[in-house]
Coordinates of C-alpha atoms in Angstrom, one line a residue:
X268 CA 85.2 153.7 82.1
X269 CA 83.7 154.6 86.1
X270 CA 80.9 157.1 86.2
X271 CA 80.6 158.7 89.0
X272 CA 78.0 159.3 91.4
X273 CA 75.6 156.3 90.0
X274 CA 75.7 158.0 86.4
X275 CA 75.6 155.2 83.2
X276 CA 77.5 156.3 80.0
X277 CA 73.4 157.2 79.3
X278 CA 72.3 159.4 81.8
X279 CA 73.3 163.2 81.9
X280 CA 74.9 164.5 85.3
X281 CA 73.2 168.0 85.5
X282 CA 69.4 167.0 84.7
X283 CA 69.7 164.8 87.5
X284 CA 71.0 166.8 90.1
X285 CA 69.4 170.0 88.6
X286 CA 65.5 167.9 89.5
X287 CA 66.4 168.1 93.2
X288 CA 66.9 171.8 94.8
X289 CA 69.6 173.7 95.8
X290 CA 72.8 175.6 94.7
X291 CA 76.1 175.2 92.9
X292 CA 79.6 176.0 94.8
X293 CA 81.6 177.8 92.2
X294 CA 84.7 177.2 91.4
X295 CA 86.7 180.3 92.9
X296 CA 90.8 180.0 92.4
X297 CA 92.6 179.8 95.6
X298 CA 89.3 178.9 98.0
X299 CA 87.0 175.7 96.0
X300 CA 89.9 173.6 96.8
X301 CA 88.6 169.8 98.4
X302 CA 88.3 170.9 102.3
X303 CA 86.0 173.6 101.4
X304 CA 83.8 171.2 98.2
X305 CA 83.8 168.8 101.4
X306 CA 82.0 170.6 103.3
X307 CA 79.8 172.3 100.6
X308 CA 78.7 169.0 99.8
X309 CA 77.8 167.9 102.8
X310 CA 75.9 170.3 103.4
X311 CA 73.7 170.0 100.5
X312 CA 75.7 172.0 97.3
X313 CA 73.6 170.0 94.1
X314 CA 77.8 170.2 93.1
X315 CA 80.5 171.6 93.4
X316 CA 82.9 173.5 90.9
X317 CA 87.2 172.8 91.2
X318 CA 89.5 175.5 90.9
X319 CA 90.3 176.1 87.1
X320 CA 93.0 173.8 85.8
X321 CA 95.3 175.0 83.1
X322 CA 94.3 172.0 80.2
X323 CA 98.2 173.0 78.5
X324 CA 99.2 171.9 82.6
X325 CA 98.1 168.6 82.1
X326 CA 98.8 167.7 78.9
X327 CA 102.4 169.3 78.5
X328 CA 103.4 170.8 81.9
X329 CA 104.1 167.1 83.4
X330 CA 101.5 167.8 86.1
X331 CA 100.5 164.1 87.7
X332 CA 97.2 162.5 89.7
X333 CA 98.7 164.2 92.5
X334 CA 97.7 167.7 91.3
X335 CA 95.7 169.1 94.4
X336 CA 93.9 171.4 91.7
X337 CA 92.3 168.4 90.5
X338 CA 92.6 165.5 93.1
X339 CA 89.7 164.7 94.7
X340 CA 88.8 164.3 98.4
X341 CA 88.6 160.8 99.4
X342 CA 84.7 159.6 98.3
X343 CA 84.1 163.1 96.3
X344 CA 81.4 162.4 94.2
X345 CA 79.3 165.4 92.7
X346 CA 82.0 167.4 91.6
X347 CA 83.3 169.3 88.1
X348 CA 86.2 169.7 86.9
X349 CA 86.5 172.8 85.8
X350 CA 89.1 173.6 82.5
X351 CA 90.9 176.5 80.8
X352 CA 92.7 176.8 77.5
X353 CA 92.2 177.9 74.3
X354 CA 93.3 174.9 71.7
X355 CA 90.8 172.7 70.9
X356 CA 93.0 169.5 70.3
X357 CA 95.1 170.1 73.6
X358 CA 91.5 170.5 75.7
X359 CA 90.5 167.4 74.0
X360 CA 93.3 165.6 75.5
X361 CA 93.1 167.5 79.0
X362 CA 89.3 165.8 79.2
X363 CA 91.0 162.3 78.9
X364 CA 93.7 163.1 81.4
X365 CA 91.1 165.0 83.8
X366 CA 88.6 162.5 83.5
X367 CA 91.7 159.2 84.1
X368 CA 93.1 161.0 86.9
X369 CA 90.3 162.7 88.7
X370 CA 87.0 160.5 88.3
X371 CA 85.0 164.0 87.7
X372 CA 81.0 164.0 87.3
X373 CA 81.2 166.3 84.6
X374 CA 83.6 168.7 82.9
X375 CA 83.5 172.6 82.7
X376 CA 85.1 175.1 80.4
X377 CA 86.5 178.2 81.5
X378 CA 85.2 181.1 79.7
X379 CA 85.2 183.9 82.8
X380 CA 88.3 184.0 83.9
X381 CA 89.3 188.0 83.7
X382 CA 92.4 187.3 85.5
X383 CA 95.5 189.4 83.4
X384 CA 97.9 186.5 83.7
X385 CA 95.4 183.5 81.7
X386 CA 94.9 186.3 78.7
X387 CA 95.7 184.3 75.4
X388 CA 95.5 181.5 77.1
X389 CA 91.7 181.0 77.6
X390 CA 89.2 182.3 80.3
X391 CA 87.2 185.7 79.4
X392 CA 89.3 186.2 76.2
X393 CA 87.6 183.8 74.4
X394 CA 84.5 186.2 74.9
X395 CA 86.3 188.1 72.4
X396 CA 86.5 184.9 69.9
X397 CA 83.4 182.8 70.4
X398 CA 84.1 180.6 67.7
X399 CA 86.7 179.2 69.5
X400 CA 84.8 178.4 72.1
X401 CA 82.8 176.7 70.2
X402 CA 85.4 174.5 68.5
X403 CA 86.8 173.7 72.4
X404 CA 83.1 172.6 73.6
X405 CA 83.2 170.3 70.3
X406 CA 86.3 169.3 70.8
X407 CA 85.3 168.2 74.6
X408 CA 82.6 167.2 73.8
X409 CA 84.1 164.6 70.7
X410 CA 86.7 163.3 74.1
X411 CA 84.1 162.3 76.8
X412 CA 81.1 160.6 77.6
X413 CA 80.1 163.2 80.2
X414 CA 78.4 166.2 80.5
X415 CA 80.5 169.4 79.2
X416 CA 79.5 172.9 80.0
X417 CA 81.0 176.3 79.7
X418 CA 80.8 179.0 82.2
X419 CA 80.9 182.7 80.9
X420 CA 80.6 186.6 81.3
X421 CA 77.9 188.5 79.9
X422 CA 81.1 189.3 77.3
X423 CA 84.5 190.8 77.4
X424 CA 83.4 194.8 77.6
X425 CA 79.9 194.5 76.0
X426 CA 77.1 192.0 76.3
X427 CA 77.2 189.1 73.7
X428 CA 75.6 186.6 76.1
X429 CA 72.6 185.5 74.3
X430 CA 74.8 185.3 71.5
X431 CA 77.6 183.3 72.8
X432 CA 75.3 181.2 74.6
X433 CA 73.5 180.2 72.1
X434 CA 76.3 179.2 69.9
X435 CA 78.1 176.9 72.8
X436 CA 74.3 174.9 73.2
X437 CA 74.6 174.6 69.3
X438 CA 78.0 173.3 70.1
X439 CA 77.0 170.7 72.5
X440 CA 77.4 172.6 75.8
X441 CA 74.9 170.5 78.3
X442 CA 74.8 173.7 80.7
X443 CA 75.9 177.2 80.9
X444 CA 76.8 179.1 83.9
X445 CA 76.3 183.2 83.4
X446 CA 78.0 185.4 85.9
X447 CA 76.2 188.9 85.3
X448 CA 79.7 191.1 84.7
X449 CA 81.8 191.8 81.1
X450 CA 85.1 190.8 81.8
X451 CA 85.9 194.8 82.2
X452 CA 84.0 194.9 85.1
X453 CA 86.4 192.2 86.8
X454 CA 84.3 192.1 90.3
X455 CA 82.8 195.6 90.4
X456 CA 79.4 197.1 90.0
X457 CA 76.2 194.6 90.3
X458 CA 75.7 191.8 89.0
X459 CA 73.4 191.5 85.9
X460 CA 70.7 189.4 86.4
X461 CA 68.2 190.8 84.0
X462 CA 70.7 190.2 81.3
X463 CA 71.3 186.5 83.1
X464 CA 67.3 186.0 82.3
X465 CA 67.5 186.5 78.6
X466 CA 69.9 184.2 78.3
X467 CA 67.9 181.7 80.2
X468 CA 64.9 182.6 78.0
X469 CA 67.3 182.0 75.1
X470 CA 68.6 178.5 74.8
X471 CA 67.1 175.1 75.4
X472 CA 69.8 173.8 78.1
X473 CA 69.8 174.9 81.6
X474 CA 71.2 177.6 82.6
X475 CA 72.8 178.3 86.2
X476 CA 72.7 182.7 87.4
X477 CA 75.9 183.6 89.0
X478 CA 76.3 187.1 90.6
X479 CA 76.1 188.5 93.9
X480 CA 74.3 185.9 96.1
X481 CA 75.2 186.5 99.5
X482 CA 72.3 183.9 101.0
X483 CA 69.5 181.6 100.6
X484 CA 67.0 184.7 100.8
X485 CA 68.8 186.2 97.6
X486 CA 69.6 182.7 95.9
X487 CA 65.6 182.0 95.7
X488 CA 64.8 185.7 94.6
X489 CA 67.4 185.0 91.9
X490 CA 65.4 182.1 90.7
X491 CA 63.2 184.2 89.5
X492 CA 65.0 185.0 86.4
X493 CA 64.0 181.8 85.0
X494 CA 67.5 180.1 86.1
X495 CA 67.7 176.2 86.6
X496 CA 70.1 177.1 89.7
X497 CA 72.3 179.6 91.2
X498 CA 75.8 179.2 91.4
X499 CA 77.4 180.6 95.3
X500 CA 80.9 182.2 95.4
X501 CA 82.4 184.4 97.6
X502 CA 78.8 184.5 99.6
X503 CA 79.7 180.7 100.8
X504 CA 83.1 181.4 102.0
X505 CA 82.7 180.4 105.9
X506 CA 78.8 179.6 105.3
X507 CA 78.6 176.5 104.2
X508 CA 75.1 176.4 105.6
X509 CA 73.5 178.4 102.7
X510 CA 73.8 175.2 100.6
X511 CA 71.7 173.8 103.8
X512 CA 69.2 176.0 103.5
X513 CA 68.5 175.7 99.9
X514 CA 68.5 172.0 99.9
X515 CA 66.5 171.1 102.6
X516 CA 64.5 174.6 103.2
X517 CA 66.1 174.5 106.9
X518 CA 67.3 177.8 107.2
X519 CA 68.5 178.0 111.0
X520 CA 71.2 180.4 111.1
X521 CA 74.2 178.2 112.8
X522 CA 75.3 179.2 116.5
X523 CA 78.5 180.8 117.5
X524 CA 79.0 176.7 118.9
X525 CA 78.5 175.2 115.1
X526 CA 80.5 178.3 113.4
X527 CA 83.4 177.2 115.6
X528 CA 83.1 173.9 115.2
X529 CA 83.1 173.8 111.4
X530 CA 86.4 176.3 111.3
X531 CA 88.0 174.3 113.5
X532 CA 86.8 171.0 110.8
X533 CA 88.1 172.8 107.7
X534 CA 91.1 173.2 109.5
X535 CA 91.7 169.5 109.9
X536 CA 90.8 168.7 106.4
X537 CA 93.2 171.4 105.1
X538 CA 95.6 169.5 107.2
X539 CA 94.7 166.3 105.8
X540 CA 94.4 166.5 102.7
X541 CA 97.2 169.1 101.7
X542 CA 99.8 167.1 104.4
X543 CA 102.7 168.7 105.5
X544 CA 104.5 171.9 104.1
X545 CA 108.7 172.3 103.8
X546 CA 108.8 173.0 107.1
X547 CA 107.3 169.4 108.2
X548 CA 104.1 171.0 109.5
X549 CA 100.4 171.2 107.9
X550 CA 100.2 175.2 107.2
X551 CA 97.2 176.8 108.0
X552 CA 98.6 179.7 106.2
X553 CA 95.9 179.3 102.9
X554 CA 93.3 179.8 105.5
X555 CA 94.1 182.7 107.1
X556 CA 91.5 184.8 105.1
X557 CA 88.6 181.9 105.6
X558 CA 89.0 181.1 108.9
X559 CA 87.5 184.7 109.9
X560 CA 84.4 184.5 108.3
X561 CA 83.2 182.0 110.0
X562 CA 82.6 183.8 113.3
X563 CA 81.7 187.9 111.4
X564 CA 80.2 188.5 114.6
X565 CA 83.4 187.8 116.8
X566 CA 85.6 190.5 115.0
X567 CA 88.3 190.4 118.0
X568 CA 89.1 187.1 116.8
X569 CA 90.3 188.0 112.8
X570 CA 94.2 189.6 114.1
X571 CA 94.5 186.1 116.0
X572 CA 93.2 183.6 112.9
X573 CA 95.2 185.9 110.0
X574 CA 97.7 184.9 112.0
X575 CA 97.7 181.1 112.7
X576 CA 100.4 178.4 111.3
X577 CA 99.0 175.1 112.2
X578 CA 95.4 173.5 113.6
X579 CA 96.8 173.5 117.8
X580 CA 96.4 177.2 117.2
X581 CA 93.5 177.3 115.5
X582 CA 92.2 175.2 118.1
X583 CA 93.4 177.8 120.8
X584 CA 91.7 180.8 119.2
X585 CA 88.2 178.9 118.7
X586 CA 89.0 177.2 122.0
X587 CA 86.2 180.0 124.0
X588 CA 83.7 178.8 121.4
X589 CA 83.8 175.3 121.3
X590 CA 83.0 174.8 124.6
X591 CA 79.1 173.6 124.9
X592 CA 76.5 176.3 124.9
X593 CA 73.9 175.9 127.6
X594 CA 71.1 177.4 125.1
X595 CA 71.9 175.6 122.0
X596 CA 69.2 173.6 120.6
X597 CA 68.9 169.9 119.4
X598 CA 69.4 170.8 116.0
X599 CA 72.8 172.4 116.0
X600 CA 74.1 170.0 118.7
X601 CA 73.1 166.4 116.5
X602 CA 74.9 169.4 113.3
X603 CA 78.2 169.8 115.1
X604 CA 78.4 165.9 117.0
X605 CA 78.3 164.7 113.5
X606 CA 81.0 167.4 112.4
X607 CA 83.6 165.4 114.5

């Protein structure tokens, strides 16, 4: 059996990259795909989180080693595979498969998800029936050598969390992620972060805040709460940089040069790794609503980028941008030489 990222059959994945600082990517459906953990990880991200993959998919939906949800990035190393279902014999055998197919550095179980179309299936429902979760984690747990953890909601319309996290340590869970929302509250409202401390303060094994981080400022007040880490979503969406800052305390905001440059990068990687579409071409079409945020102060650029089909006109649209800036300093130009 290969363990990734230096790891013996002994050792556990998280303690070790949980003594070094920084930040977790989450996984976040339709954007954590392998361009964007690339560039997470290089970057400094202590890992980084897969979309979720349906453990029924694998095991009885004929899905292969070719499943982009789960295949990694030539070289990945530091990264989770993240799982949802809700029958503790068919996750069981999803860990094999994931863990065959995908060389993961640890597995994750699904327990956020407040999406209407995985309800009975997994994800945020089974805040409503811990004990199953509890029976999944064992059951993971009983399939692999590796570390298994559980990310979860403060519950499904109440908060159970201290509860519910307690019971998946019991069950073996080597880490819990809390994002600070019920599942009711889908994305609205704030984030929870006094309830995310009592859970920390409640259970022996670490536990990562999720919630509302927007950048390496709010990630180390969130530390605070007694968190091991926080988890980054939808604040590390064109900035891969935070992870930067949080790893290495090297907080220089990027230039206009560096943003540009690093679009442009995530372009090619889409291209590459994803290959061509029906058409023959490499679509640029699943990165129409990233490409933007890379360059928020350069609004007139977002009708051009929602627009874009391949990388040559990606290219043209960053093309004022990537041109050398006469002020930019040392730092960003040894950054973006090494992005090429």
């Amino acid at each position: 059996m290969r363990y990734p990222d230096g790891m013996t059959s002994g050792s556990s994945f998280y303690a070790r990259r949980l003594a070094q600082p920084g930040a977790v990517l989450a996984p976040m459906a339709g954007y954590s795909d392998a361009p964007m953990r690339q560039l997470a990880a290089e970057q400094g991200a202590l890992w980084t989180v897969s979309e979720m993959i349906s453990a029924r998919g694998l095991v009885l939906g004929g899905e292969s080693e070719k499943l982009t949800l789960g295949r990694p990035y030539p070289g990945e190393t530091r990264r989770v595979v993240q799982l949802f279902g809700a029958e503790p014999d068919i996750l069981a055998q999803a860990v094999t498969r994931a863990e065959a197919w995908f060389a993961p550095a640890a597995l994750d179980l699904n327990m956020g998800c407040p999406v209407p179309k995985v309800r009975g299936r997994g994800g945020a429902c089974l805040l409503q029936t811990p004990e199953v979760a509890y029976a999944l984690v064992q059951a993971m747990r009983g399939a692999t050598r590796l570390d298994v953890s559980a990310k979860i909601r403060l519950g499904w319309d109440t908060d159970r969390s201290v509860e519910i996290a307690q019971g998946l340590a019991a069950a073996g869970a080597a880490l819990i992620t809390v994002h600070g929302r019920t599942s009711a509250q889908r994305y609205t409202g704030e984030a929870d972060w006094e309830a995310i401390a009592r859970v920390a303060a409640s259970v022996a094994v670490p536990v990562i805040g999720s919630g509302d981080v927007r950048s390496a400022e709010q990630a180390r007040a969130r530390l605070q709460a007694g968190v091991a880490a926080v988890m980054i979503g939808r604040g590390a969406v064109g900035n891969p940089w935070v992870f930067r800052a949080l790893a290495t305390g090297d907080g220089a905001a990027p230039g206009v040069r560096e943003r540009a440059r690093t679009a442009l990068r995530h372009a090619r990687l889409h291209a590459a790794f994803y290959g061509p579409d029906r058409s023959g071409l490499p679509s640029m079409r699943p990165l129409r609503k990233v490409l933007p945020q890379y360059l928020p102060e350069q609004p007139e650029l977002r009708d051009t980028l929602v627009q874009v089909n391949t990388v040559e006109d990606v290219e043209r649209a960053l093309a004022p941008f990537l041109a050398p800036e006469p002020w930019a300093g040392e730092h960003e130009e040894a950054v973006a030489a090494s992005a090429m």
